[in-house]
Tab-separated table of C-alpha atoms and ligand atoms in Angstrom:
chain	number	residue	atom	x	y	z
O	286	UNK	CA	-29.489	-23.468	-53.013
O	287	UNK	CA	-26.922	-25.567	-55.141
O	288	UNK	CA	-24.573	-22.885	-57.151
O	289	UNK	CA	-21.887	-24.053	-59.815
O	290	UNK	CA	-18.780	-22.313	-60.064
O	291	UNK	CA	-18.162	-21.037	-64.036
O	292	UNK	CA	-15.388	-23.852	-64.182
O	293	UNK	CA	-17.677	-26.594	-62.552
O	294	UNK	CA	-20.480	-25.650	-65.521
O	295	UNK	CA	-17.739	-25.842	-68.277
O	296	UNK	CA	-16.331	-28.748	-66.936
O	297	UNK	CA	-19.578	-30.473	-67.235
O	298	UNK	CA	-20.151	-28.578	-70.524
O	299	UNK	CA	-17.116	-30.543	-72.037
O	300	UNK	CA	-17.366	-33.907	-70.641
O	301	UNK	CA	-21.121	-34.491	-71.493
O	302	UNK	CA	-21.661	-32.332	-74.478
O	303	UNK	CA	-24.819	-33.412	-75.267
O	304	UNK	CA	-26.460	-31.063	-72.014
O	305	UNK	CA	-25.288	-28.623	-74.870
O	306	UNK	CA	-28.151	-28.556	-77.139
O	307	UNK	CA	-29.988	-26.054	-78.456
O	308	UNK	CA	-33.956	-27.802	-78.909
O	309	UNK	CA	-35.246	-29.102	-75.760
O	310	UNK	CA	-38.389	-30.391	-74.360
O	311	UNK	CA	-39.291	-27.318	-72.488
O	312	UNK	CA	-38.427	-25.201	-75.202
O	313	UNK	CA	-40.665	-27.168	-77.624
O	314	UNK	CA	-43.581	-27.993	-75.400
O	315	UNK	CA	-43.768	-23.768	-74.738
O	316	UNK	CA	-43.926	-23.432	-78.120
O	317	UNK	CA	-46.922	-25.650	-78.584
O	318	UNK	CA	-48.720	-23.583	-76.090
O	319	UNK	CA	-47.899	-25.787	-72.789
O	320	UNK	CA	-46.860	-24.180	-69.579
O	321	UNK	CA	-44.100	-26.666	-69.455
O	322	UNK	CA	-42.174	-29.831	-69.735
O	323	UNK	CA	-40.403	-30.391	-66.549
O	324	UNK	CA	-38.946	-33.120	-63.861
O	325	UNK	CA	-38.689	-34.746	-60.512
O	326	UNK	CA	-35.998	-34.298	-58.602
O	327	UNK	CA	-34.647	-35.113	-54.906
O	328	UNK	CA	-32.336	-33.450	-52.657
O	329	UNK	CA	-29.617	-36.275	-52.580
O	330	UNK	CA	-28.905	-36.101	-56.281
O	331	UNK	CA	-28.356	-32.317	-56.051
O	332	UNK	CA	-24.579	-32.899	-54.849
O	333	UNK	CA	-23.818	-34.078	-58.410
O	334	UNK	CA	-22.913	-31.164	-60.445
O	335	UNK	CA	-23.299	-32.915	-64.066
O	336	UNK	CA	-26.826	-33.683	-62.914
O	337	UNK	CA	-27.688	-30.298	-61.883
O	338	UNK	CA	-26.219	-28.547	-64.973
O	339	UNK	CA	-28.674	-30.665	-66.816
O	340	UNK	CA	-31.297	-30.362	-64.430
O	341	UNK	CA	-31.048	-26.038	-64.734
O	342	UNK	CA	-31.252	-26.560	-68.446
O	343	UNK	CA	-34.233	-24.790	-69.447
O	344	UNK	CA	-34.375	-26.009	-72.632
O	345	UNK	CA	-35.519	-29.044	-71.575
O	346	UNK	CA	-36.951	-28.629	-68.396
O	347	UNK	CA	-39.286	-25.333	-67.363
O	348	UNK	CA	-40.789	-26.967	-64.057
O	349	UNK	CA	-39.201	-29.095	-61.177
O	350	UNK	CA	-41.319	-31.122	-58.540
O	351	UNK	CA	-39.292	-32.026	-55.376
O	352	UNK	CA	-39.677	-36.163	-54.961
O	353	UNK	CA	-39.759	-36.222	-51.516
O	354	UNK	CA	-38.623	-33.247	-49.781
O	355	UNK	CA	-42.314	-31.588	-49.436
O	356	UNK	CA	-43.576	-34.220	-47.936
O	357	UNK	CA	-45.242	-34.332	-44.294
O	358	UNK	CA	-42.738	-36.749	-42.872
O	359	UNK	CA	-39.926	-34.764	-44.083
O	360	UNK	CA	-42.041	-31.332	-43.654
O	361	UNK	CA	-43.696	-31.925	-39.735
O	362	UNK	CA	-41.425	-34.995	-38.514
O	363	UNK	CA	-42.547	-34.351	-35.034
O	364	UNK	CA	-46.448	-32.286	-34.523
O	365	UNK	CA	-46.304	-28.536	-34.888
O	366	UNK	CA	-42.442	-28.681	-35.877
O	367	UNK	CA	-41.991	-27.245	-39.153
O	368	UNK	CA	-38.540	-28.004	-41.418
O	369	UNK	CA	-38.751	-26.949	-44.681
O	370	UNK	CA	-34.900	-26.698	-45.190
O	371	UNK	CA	-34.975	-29.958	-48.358
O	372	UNK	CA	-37.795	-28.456	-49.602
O	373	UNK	CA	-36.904	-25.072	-50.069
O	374	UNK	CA	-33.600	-25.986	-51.729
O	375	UNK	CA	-35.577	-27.237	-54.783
O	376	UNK	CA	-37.405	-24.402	-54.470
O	377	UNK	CA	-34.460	-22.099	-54.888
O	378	UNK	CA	-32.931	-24.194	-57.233
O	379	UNK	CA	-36.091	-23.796	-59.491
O	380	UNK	CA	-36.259	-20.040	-58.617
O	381	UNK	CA	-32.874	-19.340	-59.224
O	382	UNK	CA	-32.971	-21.368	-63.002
O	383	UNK	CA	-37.011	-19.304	-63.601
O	384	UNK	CA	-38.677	-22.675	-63.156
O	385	UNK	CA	-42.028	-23.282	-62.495
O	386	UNK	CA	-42.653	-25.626	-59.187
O	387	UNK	CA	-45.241	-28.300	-58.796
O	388	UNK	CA	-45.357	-28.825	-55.014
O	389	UNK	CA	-45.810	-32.303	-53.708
O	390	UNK	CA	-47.468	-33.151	-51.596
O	391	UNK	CA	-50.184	-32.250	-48.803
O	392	UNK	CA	-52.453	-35.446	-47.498
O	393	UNK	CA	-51.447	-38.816	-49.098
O	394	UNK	CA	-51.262	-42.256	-47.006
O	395	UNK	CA	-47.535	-42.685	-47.015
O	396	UNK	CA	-44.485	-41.361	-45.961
O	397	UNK	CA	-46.257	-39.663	-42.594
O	398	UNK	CA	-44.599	-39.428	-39.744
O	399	UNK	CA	-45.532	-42.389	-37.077
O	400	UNK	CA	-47.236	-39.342	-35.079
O	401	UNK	CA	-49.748	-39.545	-37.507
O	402	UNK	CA	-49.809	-42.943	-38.666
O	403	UNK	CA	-50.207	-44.299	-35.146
O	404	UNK	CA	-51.333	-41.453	-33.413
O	405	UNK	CA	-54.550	-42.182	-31.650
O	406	UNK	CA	-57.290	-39.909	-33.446
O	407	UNK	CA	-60.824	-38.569	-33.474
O	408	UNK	CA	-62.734	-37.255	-36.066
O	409	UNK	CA	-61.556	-33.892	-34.794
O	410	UNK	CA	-58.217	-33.996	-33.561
O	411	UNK	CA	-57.267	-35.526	-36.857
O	412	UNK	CA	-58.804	-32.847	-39.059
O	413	UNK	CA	-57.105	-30.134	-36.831
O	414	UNK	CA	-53.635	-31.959	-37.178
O	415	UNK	CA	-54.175	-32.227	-41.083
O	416	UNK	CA	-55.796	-28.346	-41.395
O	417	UNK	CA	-52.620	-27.135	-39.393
O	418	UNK	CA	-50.043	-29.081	-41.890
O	419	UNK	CA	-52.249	-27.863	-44.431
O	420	UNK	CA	-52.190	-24.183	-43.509
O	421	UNK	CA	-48.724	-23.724	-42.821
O	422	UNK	CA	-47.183	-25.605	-45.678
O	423	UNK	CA	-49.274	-23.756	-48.154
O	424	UNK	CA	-48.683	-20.168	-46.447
O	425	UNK	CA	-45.017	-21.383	-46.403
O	426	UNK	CA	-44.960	-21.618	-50.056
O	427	UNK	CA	-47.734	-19.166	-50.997
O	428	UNK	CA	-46.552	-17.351	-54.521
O	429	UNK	CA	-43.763	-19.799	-55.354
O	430	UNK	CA	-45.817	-22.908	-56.083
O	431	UNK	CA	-47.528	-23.208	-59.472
O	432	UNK	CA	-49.559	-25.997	-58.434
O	433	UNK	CA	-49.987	-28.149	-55.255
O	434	UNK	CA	-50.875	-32.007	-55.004
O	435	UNK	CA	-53.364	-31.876	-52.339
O	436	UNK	CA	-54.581	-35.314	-52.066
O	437	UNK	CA	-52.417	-38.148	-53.465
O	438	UNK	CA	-53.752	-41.379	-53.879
O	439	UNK	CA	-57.018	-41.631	-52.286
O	440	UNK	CA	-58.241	-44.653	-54.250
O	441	UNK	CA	-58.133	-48.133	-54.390
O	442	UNK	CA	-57.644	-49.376	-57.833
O	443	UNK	CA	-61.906	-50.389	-57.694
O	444	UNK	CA	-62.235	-46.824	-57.734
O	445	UNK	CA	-63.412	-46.917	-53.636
O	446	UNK	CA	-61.416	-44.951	-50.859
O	447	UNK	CA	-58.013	-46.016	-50.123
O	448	UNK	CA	-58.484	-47.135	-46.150
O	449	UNK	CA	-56.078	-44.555	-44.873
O	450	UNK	CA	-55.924	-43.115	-41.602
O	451	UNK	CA	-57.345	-40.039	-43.205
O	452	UNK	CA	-60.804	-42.217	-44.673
O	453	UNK	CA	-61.025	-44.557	-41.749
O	454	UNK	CA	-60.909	-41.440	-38.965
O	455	UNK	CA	-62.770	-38.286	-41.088
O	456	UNK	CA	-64.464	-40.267	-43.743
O	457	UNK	CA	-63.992	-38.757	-47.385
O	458	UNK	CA	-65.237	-35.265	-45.974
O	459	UNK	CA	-61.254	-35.221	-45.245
O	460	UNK	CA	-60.846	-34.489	-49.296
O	461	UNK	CA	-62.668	-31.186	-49.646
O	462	UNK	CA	-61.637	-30.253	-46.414
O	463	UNK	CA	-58.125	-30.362	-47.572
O	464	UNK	CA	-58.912	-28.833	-50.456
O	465	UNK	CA	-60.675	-26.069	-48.834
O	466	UNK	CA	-57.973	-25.444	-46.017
O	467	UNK	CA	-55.278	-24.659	-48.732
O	468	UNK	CA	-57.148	-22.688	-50.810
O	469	UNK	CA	-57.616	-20.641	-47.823
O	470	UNK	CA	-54.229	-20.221	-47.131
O	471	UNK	CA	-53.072	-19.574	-50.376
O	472	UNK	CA	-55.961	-18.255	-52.926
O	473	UNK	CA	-54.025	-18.499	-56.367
O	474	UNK	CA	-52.555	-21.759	-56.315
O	475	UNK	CA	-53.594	-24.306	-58.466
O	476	UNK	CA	-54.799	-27.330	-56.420
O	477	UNK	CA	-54.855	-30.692	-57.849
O	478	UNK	CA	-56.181	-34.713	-56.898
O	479	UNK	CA	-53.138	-36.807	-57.684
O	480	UNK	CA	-52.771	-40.628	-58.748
O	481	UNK	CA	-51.802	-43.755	-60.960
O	482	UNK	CA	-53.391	-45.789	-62.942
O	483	UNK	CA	-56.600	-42.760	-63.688
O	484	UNK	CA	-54.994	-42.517	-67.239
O	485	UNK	CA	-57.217	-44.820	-68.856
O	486	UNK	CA	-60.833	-45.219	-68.384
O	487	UNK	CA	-61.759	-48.018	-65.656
O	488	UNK	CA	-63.480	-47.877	-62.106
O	489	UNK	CA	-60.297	-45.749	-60.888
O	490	UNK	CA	-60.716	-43.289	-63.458
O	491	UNK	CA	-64.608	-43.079	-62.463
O	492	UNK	CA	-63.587	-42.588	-58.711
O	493	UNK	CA	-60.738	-39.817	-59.730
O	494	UNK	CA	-64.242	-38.347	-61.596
O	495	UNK	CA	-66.142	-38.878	-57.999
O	496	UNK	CA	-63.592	-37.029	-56.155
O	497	UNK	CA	-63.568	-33.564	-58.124
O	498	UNK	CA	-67.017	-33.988	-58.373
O	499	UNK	CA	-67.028	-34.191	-54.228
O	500	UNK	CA	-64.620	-31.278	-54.034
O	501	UNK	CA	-66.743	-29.004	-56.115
O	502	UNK	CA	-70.285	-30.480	-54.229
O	503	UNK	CA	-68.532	-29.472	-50.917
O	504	UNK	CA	-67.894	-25.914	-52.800
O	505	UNK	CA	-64.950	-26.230	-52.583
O	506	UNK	CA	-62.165	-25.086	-54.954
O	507	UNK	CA	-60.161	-28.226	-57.170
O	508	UNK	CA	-58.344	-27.008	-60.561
O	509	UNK	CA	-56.518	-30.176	-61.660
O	510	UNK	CA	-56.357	-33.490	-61.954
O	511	UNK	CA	-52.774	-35.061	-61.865
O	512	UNK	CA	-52.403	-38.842	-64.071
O	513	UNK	CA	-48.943	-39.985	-62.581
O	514	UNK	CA	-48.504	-41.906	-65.688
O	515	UNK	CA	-46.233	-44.367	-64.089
O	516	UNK	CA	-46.052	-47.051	-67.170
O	517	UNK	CA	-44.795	-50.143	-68.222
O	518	UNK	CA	-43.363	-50.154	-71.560
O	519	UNK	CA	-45.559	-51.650	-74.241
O	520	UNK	CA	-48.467	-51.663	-71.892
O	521	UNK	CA	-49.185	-48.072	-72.046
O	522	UNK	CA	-52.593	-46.531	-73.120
O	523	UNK	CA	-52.785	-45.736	-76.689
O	524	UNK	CA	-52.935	-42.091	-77.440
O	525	UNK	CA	-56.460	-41.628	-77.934
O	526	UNK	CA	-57.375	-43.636	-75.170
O	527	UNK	CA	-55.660	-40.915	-73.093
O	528	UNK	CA	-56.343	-38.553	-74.559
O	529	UNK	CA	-60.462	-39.624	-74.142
O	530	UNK	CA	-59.904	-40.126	-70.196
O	531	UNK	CA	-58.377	-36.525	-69.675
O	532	UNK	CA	-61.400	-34.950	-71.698
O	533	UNK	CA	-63.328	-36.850	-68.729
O	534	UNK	CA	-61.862	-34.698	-66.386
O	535	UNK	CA	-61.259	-31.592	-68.341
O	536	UNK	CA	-65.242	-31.670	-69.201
O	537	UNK	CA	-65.824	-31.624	-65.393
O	538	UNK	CA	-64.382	-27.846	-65.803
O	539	UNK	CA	-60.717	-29.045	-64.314
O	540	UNK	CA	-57.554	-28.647	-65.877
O	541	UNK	CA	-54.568	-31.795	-65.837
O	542	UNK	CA	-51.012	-32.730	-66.327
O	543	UNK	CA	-49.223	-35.235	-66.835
O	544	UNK	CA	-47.517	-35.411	-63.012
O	545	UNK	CA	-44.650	-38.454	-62.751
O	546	UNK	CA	-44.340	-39.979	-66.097
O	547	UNK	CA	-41.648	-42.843	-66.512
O	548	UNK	CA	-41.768	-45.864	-68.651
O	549	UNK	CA	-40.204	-48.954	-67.260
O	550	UNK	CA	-39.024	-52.222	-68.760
O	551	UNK	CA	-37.701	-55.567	-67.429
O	552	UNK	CA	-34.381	-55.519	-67.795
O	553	UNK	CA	-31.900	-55.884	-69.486
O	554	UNK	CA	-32.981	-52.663	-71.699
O	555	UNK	CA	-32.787	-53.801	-75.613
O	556	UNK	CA	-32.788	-51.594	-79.161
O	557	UNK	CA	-36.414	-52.981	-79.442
O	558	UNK	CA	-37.283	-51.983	-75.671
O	559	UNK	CA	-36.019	-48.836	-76.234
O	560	UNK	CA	-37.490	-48.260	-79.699
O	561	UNK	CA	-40.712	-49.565	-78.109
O	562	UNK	CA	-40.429	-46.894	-75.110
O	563	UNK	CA	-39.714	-44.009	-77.424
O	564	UNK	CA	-43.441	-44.783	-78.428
O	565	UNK	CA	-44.833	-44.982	-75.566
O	566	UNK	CA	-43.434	-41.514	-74.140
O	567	UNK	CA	-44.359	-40.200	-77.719
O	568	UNK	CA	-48.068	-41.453	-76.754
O	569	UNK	CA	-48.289	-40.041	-73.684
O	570	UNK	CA	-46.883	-36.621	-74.547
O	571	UNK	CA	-49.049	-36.217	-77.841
O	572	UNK	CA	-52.288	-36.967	-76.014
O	573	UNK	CA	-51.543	-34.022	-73.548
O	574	UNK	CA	-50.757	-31.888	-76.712
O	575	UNK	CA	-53.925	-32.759	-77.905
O	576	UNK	CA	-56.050	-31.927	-74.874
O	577	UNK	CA	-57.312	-28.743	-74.401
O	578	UNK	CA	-56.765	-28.546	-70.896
O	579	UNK	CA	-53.774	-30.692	-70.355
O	580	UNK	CA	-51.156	-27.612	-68.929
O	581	UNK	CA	-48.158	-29.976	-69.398
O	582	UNK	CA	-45.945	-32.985	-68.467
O	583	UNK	CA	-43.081	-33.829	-65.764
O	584	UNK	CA	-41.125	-36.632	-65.939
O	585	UNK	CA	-40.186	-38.739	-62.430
O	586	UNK	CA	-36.862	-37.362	-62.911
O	587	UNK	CA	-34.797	-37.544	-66.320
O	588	UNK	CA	-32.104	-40.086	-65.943
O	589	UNK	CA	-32.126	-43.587	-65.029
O	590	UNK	CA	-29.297	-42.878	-62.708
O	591	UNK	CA	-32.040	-41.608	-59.537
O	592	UNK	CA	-34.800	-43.223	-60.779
O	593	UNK	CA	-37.087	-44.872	-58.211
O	594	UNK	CA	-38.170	-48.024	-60.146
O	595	UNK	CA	-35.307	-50.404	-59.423
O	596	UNK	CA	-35.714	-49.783	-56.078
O	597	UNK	CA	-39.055	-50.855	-55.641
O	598	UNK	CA	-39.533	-53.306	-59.063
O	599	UNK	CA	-36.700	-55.722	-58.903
O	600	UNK	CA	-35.436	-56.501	-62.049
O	601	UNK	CA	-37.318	-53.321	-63.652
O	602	UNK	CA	-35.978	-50.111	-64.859
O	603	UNK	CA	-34.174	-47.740	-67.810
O	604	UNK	CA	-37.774	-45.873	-67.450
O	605	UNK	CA	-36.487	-42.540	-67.765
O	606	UNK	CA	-35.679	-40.512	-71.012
O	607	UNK	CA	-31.860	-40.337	-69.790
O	608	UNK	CA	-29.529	-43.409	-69.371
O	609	UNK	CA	-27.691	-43.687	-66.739
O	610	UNK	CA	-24.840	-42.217	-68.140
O	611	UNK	CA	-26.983	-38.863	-68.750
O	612	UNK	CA	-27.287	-39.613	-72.451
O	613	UNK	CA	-30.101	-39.343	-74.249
O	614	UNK	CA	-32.460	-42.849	-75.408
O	615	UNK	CA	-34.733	-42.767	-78.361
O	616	UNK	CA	-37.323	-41.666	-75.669
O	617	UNK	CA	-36.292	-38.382	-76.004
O	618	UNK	CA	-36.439	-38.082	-79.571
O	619	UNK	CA	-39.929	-39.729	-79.088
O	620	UNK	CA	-41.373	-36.810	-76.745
O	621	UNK	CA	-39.130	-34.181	-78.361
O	622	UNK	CA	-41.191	-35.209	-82.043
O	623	UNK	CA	-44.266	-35.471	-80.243
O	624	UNK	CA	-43.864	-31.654	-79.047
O	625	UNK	CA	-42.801	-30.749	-82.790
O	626	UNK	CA	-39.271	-29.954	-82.251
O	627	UNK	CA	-36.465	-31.368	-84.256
O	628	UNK	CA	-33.138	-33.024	-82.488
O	629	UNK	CA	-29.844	-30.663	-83.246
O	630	UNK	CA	-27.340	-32.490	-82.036
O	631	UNK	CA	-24.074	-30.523	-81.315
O	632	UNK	CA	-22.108	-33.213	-80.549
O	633	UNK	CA	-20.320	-36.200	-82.497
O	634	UNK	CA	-19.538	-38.978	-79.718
O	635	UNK	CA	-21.413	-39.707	-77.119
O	636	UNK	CA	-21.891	-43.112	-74.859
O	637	UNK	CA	-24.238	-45.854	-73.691
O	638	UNK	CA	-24.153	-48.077	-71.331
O	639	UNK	CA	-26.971	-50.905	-70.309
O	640	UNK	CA	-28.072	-50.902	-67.223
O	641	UNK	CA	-27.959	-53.884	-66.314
O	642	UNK	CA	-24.884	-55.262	-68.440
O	643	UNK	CA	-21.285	-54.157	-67.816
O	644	UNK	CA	-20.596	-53.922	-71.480
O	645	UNK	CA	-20.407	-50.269	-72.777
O	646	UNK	CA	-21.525	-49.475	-76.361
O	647	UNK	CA	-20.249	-46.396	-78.223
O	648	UNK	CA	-22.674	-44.567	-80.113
O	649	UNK	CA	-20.653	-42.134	-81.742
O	650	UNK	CA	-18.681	-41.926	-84.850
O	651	UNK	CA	-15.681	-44.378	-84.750
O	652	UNK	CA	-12.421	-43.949	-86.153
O	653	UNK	CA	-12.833	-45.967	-88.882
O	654	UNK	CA	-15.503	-43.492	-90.114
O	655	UNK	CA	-18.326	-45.755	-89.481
O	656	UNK	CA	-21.231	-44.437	-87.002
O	657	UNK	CA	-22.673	-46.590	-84.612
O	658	UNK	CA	-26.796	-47.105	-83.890
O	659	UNK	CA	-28.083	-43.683	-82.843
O	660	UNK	CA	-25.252	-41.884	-83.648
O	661	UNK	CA	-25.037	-38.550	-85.899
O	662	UNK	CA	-24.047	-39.443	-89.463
O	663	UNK	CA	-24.693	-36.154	-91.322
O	664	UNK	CA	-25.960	-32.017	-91.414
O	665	UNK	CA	-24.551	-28.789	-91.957
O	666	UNK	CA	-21.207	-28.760	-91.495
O	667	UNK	CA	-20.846	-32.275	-90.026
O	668	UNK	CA	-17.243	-34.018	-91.001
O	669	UNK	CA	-17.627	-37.130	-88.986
O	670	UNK	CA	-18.767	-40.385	-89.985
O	671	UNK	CA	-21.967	-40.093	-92.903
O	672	UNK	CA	-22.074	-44.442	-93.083
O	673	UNK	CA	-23.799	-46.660	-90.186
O	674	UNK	CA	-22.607	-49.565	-88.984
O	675	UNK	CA	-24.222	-52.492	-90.458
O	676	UNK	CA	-28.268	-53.061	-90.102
O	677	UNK	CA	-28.118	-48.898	-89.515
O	678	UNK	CA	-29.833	-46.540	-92.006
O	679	UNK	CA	-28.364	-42.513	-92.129
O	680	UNK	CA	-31.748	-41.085	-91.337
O	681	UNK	CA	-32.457	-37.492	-92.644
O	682	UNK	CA	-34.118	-35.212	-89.505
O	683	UNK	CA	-33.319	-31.928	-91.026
O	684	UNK	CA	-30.309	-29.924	-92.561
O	685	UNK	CA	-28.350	-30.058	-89.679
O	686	UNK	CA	-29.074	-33.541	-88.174
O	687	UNK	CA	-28.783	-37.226	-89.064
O	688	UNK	CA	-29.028	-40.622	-87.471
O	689	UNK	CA	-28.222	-44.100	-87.778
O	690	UNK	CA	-31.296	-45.425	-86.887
R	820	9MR	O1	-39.795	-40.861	-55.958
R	820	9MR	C1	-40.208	-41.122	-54.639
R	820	9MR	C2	-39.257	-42.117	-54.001
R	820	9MR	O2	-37.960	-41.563	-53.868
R	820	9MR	C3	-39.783	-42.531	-52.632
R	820	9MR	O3	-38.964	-43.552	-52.105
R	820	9MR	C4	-41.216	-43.009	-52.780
R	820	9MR	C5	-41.769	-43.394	-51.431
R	820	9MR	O4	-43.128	-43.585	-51.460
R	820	9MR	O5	-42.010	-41.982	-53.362
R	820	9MR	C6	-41.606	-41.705	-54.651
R	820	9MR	O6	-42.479	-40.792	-55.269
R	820	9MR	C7	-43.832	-41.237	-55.406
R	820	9MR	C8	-44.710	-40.015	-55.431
R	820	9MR	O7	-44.462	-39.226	-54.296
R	820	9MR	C9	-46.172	-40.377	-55.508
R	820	9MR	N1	-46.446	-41.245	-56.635
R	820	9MR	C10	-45.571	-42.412	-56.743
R	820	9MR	C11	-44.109	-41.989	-56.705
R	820	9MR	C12	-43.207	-43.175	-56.942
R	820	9MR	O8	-43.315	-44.085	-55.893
């Protein structure tokens, strides 16, 4: 478990004072009668005591979802050898901050160990190797998970089985039998089928349908359905059409959530990519709000600084809600609106950078009394800058805030 010494948290506290903030995500998303609004994180960035402060900040974030550490290659690296060390730190971490955990995840394609991506399997021997991971991770973490990804990305984007080792060796009986083996081992956890691109309706949507409905023909026990929501900004779904796909699920009698959103762009990130992402997270967020049944929304971590895009989409990234730099984009105001909270901003300079530029922009109040695009320029009590730079409009939120925008 990661602790911060007083000092460390008030270091942090003064050199990024916008962690300081009294509305959050979490906060706001509770409010509207969600369980949560919560994040991805990974053991590597936990060594980074700025990050964590914000991470802990319940405010915004009420749920954490380890990235990798749950996983079987990190979780059974060799058969019948258990190492739950990674794991369990985020599971402290979220303990020790009263977060809710999603745990991820159980029986997916990738990231296995090569004893079980080129073991040499029957029908049998296969099932027993995935009941046993199944059975002991779950008892491992019985009572501390709120939910658990069972199956991760069965389908092909046609909406037909994924040829994994799991489909090609047990056939799709391996999906209820999953689900069936960790509801056995741990009765009240929620258990969910997790994937992309099932956030709109299309073939894969219809085949994330097929699967609950195979769970439940099996009798056995599903209770969510997880739409990653990894996006591409200004390609997103429109709000309705979201909304419309997770009634499809929720009218199957199955809850969802909103698992790994981020919203990439090509970069180099621009005002008008950035204006166009805070839409696009605002879209997202509202159609969970607005569906019965949608329990709430994590984020594939907060800040651009860990985010897995660039890494896998060169030239692609800035899809997370935080720059690099831990400040906030517009996205946040964009989700925070969509929840119905207002932005109090409690502090007067804060800074930007581009990700992929070396230039770094100030967005705070200058000393020539002139505030800079997205900076505060009014409230209650506010004796900075109340003029925007040029092309920049003081923007009334309410008595306490306002922004060039
Ligand atoms: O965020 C994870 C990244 O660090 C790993 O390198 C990657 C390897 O597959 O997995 C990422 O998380 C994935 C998640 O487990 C399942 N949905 C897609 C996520 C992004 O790739």
């Amino acid at each position: 478990m990661v602790q911060l010494s007083r000092g460390a948290l008030a270091l942090a506290a003064s050199i990024l004072p916008q962690f300081v903030n009294g509305a959050g995500l979490n906060t706001a998303a509770v409010a509207k009668g969600q369980l949560y609004f919560g994040t991805a994180t990974d053991n590597p960035e936990l060594t980074d005591t700025s990050y964590v402060t914000q991470l802990s900040n319940t405010d915004d974030f009420g749920q954490l979802t380890p990235g990798n550490s749950q996983k079987w290659d990190t979780i059974e690296p060799s058969q019948n050898t258990f190492s739950y060390t990674k794991g369990d730190a985020i599971a402290n971490l979220a303990e020790a901050n009263g977060q809710k955990l999603r745990c991820h995840n159980l029986v997916w394609h990738s990231q296995l160990p090569s004893w079980v991506s080129s073991g040499t399997w029957t029908n049998a021997t296969l099932l027993a190797a995935m009941k046993n991971h199944i059975t002991n991770v779950v008892t491992h973490y019985k009572g501390r998970c709120y939910a658990w990804d069972v199956v991760n990305e069965a389908l092909n984007e046609d909406g037909s089985y994924r040829e994994s080792i799991w489909y090609t060796t047990i056939g799709p009986a391996y999906i209820p039998i999953a689900f069936a083996t960790a509801a056995a081992a741990d009765p009240d956890v929620k258990l969910y089928y997790n994937d992309y691109n099932i956030e709109y309706s299309g073939s894969k949507a219809t085949g994330a349908q097929n699967i609950v409905k195979l769970i439940q023909s099996y009798g056995a026990k599903i209770d969510g359905v997880g739409l990653q929501a990894h996006f591409i900004v200004g390609s997103t779904p429109s709000q309705s059409a979201q909304a419309s796909t997770m009634a499809g699920y929720t009218n199957l009698g199955v809850e969802v959530a909103i698992t790994e959103l981020d919203i990439r762009m090509t970069l180099p990130s621009t005002d008008a990519l950035l204006a166009q992402q805070k839409t696009d997270y605002s879209n997202t967020v509202a159609a969970c709000l607005a569906t019965k049944g949608c329990v709430g929304v994590t984020i594939w971590d907060w800040t651009d600084k860990y985010s897995w895009v660039p890494n896998t989409f060169s030239g692609q990234g800035a899809a997370c809600p935080w720059d690099e730099n831990y400040a906030k984009k517009p996205a946040y105001t964009g989700i925070l609106t969509a929840l119905g909270g207002t932005a109090i901003a409690t502090t007067t300079t804060t800074t930007r950078s581009s990700t992929s530029s070396t230039s770094t922009t100030t967005s705070g109040s200058t000393a020539t009394g002139v505030a800079q695009h997205w900076a505060q320029c009014g409230g209650s009590g506010w004796t900075g800058a109340t003029t925007c730079v040029s092309g920049y409009t003081c923007t009334y939120f309410n008595d306490y805030y306002s922004q060039c925008l």
